[in-house]
CSV table of C-alpha atoms in Angstrom, one decimal:
chain,number,residue,atom,x,y,z
A,1,ALA,CA,93.2,112.3,88.3
A,2,GLN,CA,93.9,111.9,91.5
A,3,SER,CA,96.7,109.3,92.7
A,4,VAL,CA,98.7,109.1,95.5
A,5,THR,CA,102.6,108.0,95.9
A,6,GLN,CA,103.6,106.3,98.7
A,7,LEU,CA,107.3,106.3,99.2
A,8,ASP,CA,108.5,103.4,101.1
A,9,SER,CA,107.2,99.9,100.6
A,10,HIS,CA,108.9,99.0,104.0
A,11,VAL,CA,109.4,100.5,107.1
A,12,SER,CA,111.3,98.9,110.3
A,13,VAL,CA,111.3,101.1,113.3
A,14,SER,CA,112.5,100.0,117.4
A,15,GLU,CA,109.3,99.6,119.6
A,16,GLY,CA,109.5,103.4,121.1
A,17,THR,CA,110.7,105.5,118.0
A,18,PRO,CA,109.1,107.6,116.3
A,19,VAL,CA,107.1,106.3,112.8
A,20,LEU,CA,106.9,108.3,109.7
A,21,LEU,CA,105.3,106.7,106.8
A,22,ARG,CA,105.4,109.3,103.6
A,23,CYS,CA,102.8,109.6,101.1
A,24,ASN,CA,102.4,112.5,98.4
A,25,TYR,CA,99.0,113.4,96.6
A,26,SER,CA,98.0,114.4,93.2
A,27,SER,CA,95.1,115.9,92.8
A,28,SER,CA,93.4,119.2,90.4
A,29,TYR,CA,91.0,119.9,93.0
A,30,SER,CA,91.3,120.1,97.2
A,31,PRO,CA,91.7,116.7,98.0
A,32,SER,CA,90.3,114.2,100.5
A,33,LEU,CA,92.8,112.3,102.0
A,34,PHE,CA,93.1,109.2,104.3
A,35,TRP,CA,95.3,106.4,105.7
A,36,TYR,CA,93.9,102.8,106.6
A,37,VAL,CA,95.4,100.6,108.6
A,38,GLN,CA,95.3,96.4,107.4
A,39,HIS,CA,96.8,93.9,110.2
A,40,PRO,CA,97.3,90.7,108.8
A,41,ASN,CA,94.1,88.5,107.2
A,42,LYS,CA,91.8,91.6,108.6
A,43,GLY,CA,90.1,94.2,107.0
A,44,LEU,CA,90.5,97.9,106.4
A,45,GLN,CA,90.4,99.9,109.2
A,46,LEU,CA,90.3,104.0,109.0
A,47,LEU,CA,93.0,105.9,110.8
A,48,LEU,CA,92.2,109.2,110.2
A,49,LYS,CA,91.0,111.7,107.1
A,50,TYR,CA,91.3,115.0,105.8
A,51,THR,CA,88.8,116.7,104.2
A,52,SER,CA,89.4,120.5,104.0
A,53,ALA,CA,89.4,121.3,107.9
A,54,ALA,CA,92.5,121.3,110.0
A,55,THR,CA,96.0,120.5,108.5
A,56,LEU,CA,96.7,118.6,111.3
A,57,VAL,CA,94.6,115.5,111.5
A,58,LYS,CA,94.6,113.3,114.8
A,59,GLY,CA,93.3,109.5,114.3
A,60,ILE,CA,93.3,106.8,116.5
A,61,ASN,CA,95.8,104.8,118.4
A,62,GLY,CA,98.4,108.0,118.4
A,63,PHE,CA,98.6,108.5,114.8
A,64,GLU,CA,98.5,111.9,113.1
A,65,ALA,CA,98.9,113.3,110.0
A,66,GLU,CA,99.7,116.6,108.5
A,67,PHE,CA,98.0,117.8,104.9
A,68,LYS,CA,100.9,119.9,103.2
A,69,LYS,CA,99.8,121.7,100.1
A,70,SER,CA,102.8,123.4,99.0
A,71,GLU,CA,104.5,119.9,99.2
A,72,THR,CA,101.6,117.6,98.1
A,73,SER,CA,102.2,115.4,101.1
A,74,PHE,CA,100.1,113.8,103.5
A,75,HIS,CA,102.9,112.0,105.9
A,76,LEU,CA,101.2,109.8,109.0
A,77,THR,CA,103.4,110.0,112.1
A,78,LYS,CA,103.6,108.5,115.6
A,79,PRO,CA,105.6,109.8,118.3
A,80,SER,CA,106.3,106.2,119.7
A,81,ALA,CA,105.7,102.7,117.6
A,82,HIS,CA,104.4,100.1,119.7
A,83,MET,CA,104.6,96.4,118.4
A,84,SER,CA,100.8,96.4,117.6
A,85,ASP,CA,101.5,98.9,115.2
A,86,ALA,CA,102.9,96.2,112.9
A,87,ALA,CA,100.8,96.0,109.9
A,88,GLU,CA,100.1,97.9,106.1
A,89,TYR,CA,99.2,101.2,105.8
A,90,PHE,CA,97.6,103.0,102.8
A,91,CYS,CA,97.3,106.1,102.0
A,92,VAL,CA,94.1,107.0,100.0
A,93,VAL,CA,92.6,109.5,98.0
A,94,SER,CA,89.0,110.0,97.1
A,95,ALA,CA,88.0,111.2,93.6
A,96,THR,CA,86.4,114.6,94.1
A,97,SER,CA,82.9,114.0,91.8
A,98,GLY,CA,81.0,111.0,90.9
A,99,THR,CA,80.7,108.5,92.9
A,100,TYR,CA,83.7,109.7,95.2
A,101,LYS,CA,85.8,106.2,94.6
A,102,TYR,CA,88.9,105.6,96.3
A,103,ILE,CA,92.2,105.5,94.7
A,104,PHE,CA,94.6,103.7,96.9
A,105,GLY,CA,98.3,103.8,97.5
A,106,THR,CA,100.5,100.9,96.7
A,107,GLY,CA,101.2,100.0,100.9
A,108,THR,CA,103.9,100.9,103.3
A,109,ARG,CA,104.4,97.6,105.3
A,110,LEU,CA,105.6,98.6,108.6
A,111,LYS,CA,107.9,96.5,111.0
A,112,VAL,CA,108.3,97.3,114.5
A,113,LEU,CA,111.5,95.5,116.4
A,114,ALA,CA,111.5,94.7,119.9
B,1,GLU,CA,79.9,100.9,116.6
B,2,PRO,CA,78.0,99.9,113.4
B,3,GLU,CA,79.6,97.7,110.8
B,4,VAL,CA,79.6,96.2,107.3
B,5,THR,CA,79.5,92.4,107.4
B,6,GLN,CA,80.9,90.5,104.7
B,7,THR,CA,80.3,86.7,104.3
B,8,PRO,CA,81.8,83.7,103.7
B,9,SER,CA,85.2,85.4,105.2
B,10,HIS,CA,87.2,82.7,102.9
B,11,GLN,CA,85.6,81.1,99.7
B,12,VAL,CA,87.4,78.3,97.9
B,13,THR,CA,86.2,77.4,94.2
B,14,GLN,CA,86.8,75.5,91.0
B,15,MET,CA,87.7,77.6,88.0
B,16,GLY,CA,85.3,78.0,86.0
B,17,GLN,CA,82.5,78.1,88.7
B,18,GLU,CA,80.4,81.0,89.8
B,19,VAL,CA,80.7,82.8,93.5
B,20,ILE,CA,78.7,84.8,95.2
B,21,LEU,CA,80.1,87.2,97.8
B,22,ARG,CA,77.5,88.7,99.9
B,23,CYS,CA,77.5,91.7,102.1
B,24,VAL,CA,75.4,93.7,104.9
B,25,PRO,CA,76.0,97.3,104.6
B,26,ILE,CA,75.3,99.8,107.5
B,27,SER,CA,71.5,99.7,107.5
B,28,ASN,CA,71.4,103.8,106.7
B,29,HIS,CA,73.8,103.9,104.2
B,30,LEU,CA,72.5,104.7,100.6
B,31,TYR,CA,76.1,104.1,98.5
B,32,PHE,CA,77.7,100.7,98.0
B,33,TYR,CA,81.3,99.5,96.7
B,34,TRP,CA,83.1,96.5,95.8
B,35,TYR,CA,87.2,96.9,96.0
B,36,ARG,CA,89.7,93.7,95.2
B,37,GLN,CA,93.2,93.2,96.8
B,38,ILE,CA,95.3,90.8,94.7
B,39,LEU,CA,97.6,89.1,96.9
B,40,GLY,CA,101.0,92.0,97.0
B,41,GLN,CA,98.7,94.4,95.0
B,42,LYS,CA,97.5,97.4,96.2
B,43,VAL,CA,93.5,97.7,96.6
B,44,GLU,CA,91.5,98.7,93.5
B,45,PHE,CA,87.8,99.7,92.8
B,46,LEU,CA,85.9,97.8,90.6
B,47,VAL,CA,82.2,99.1,91.3
B,48,SER,CA,80.0,101.7,92.9
B,49,PHE,CA,76.2,101.4,93.5
B,50,TYR,CA,73.6,103.6,94.4
B,51,ASN,CA,69.4,103.9,93.7
B,52,ASN,CA,69.5,100.2,92.8
B,53,GLU,CA,72.0,100.8,90.1
B,54,ILE,CA,75.3,100.8,89.1
B,55,SER,CA,76.9,104.6,89.5
B,56,GLU,CA,80.4,103.9,88.0
B,57,LYS,CA,82.5,101.2,87.5
B,58,SER,CA,86.1,100.6,86.6
B,59,GLU,CA,87.8,98.7,83.8
B,60,ILE,CA,88.1,95.5,85.8
B,61,PHE,CA,84.1,95.1,86.2
B,62,ASP,CA,83.5,93.1,83.0
B,63,ASP,CA,80.6,91.4,82.1
B,64,GLN,CA,82.3,88.4,84.5
B,65,PHE,CA,80.9,90.5,87.1
B,66,SER,CA,77.5,91.9,88.5
B,67,VAL,CA,76.1,93.6,91.7
B,68,GLU,CA,72.9,93.1,93.0
B,69,ARG,CA,70.9,94.1,96.0
B,70,PRO,CA,68.2,91.5,96.5
B,71,ASP,CA,66.7,92.9,99.3
B,72,GLY,CA,67.0,96.0,101.9
B,73,SER,CA,70.1,94.9,103.8
B,74,ASN,CA,72.1,92.7,101.0
B,75,PHE,CA,74.7,93.8,98.5
B,76,THR,CA,75.7,90.9,96.3
B,77,LEU,CA,78.9,90.4,94.5
B,78,LYS,CA,78.8,87.9,91.4
B,79,ILE,CA,81.7,86.3,89.6
B,80,ARG,CA,80.8,84.2,86.7
B,81,SER,CA,82.7,81.6,85.5
B,82,THR,CA,85.6,82.3,87.9
B,83,LYS,CA,89.5,82.5,86.7
B,84,LEU,CA,92.7,82.0,88.5
B,85,GLU,CA,93.3,85.6,88.5
B,86,ASP,CA,90.1,86.6,90.0
B,87,SER,CA,91.7,84.8,93.4
B,88,ALA,CA,91.8,88.3,95.7
B,89,MET,CA,90.2,89.6,99.0
B,90,TYR,CA,86.9,91.1,98.1
B,91,PHE,CA,86.4,94.4,100.3
B,92,CYS,CA,82.6,96.1,100.3
B,93,ALA,CA,82.3,98.9,101.7
B,94,SER,CA,79.3,101.6,102.3
B,95,SER,CA,78.7,105.2,102.7
B,96,GLN,CA,75.7,107.1,104.0
B,97,THR,CA,76.3,110.3,101.8
B,98,GLY,CA,78.2,109.0,98.6
B,99,THR,CA,80.3,111.9,99.6
B,100,ASN,CA,84.3,112.4,100.3
B,101,TYR,CA,83.9,112.2,103.9
B,102,GLY,CA,85.1,108.5,103.8
B,103,TYR,CA,83.0,105.1,104.0
B,104,THR,CA,83.0,102.0,106.1
B,105,PHE,CA,84.9,98.5,104.6
B,106,GLY,CA,84.0,95.3,105.8
B,107,SER,CA,86.3,92.7,106.6
B,108,GLY,CA,86.9,91.1,103.5
B,109,THR,CA,86.3,87.6,101.6
B,110,ARG,CA,89.6,86.1,100.8
B,111,LEU,CA,88.5,84.1,97.1
B,112,THR,CA,90.9,81.6,96.1
B,113,VAL,CA,90.2,79.6,92.7
B,114,VAL,CA,91.8,76.4,92.0
């Protein structure tokens, strides 16, 4: 069965400094992995996705993630945080059969300090 | 860009009442999903729907819940005899192909049972 573990429930960074949100996955097969962002009282917005193409995936708003099979990781990074990045971030793995349901991580709340 | 539309955005209901949450998926999508997020917890899969029938459901999706596609555009989640623990954000999602390339979420309905 697939699962994801988000290693930090809260991350605080200063505006203009790099962001690193960590995610490890478990999957019997080559996984499809996603990062979603949820701003307060808003829906889930897709940041980026990995589906066995390039291991370095670029997403919206300057975010990117690198798929590392040897480390079973899919960490999300951004070179320079902006105040508007403050939100909850979810790492997601898709089931590899059936209806390809999503399995969500517990989320990381990113706080950006002025 | 096409959107998944959910109504209402907020709903308050008395315990024991029935509620219907509505979703309009993207028009050429064929696979439909409901997820829920209890406050402070991770997003959980409820059910997937394809070709006018449930294709997969979770343990959460018991006899209290039902889904329907009453016409060519709407996809509904009915909760009979609501309980306090049904209070959550409910997300609808749709996918064109049902594969692991990702799908589009709506902005959610916040259900509060009092």
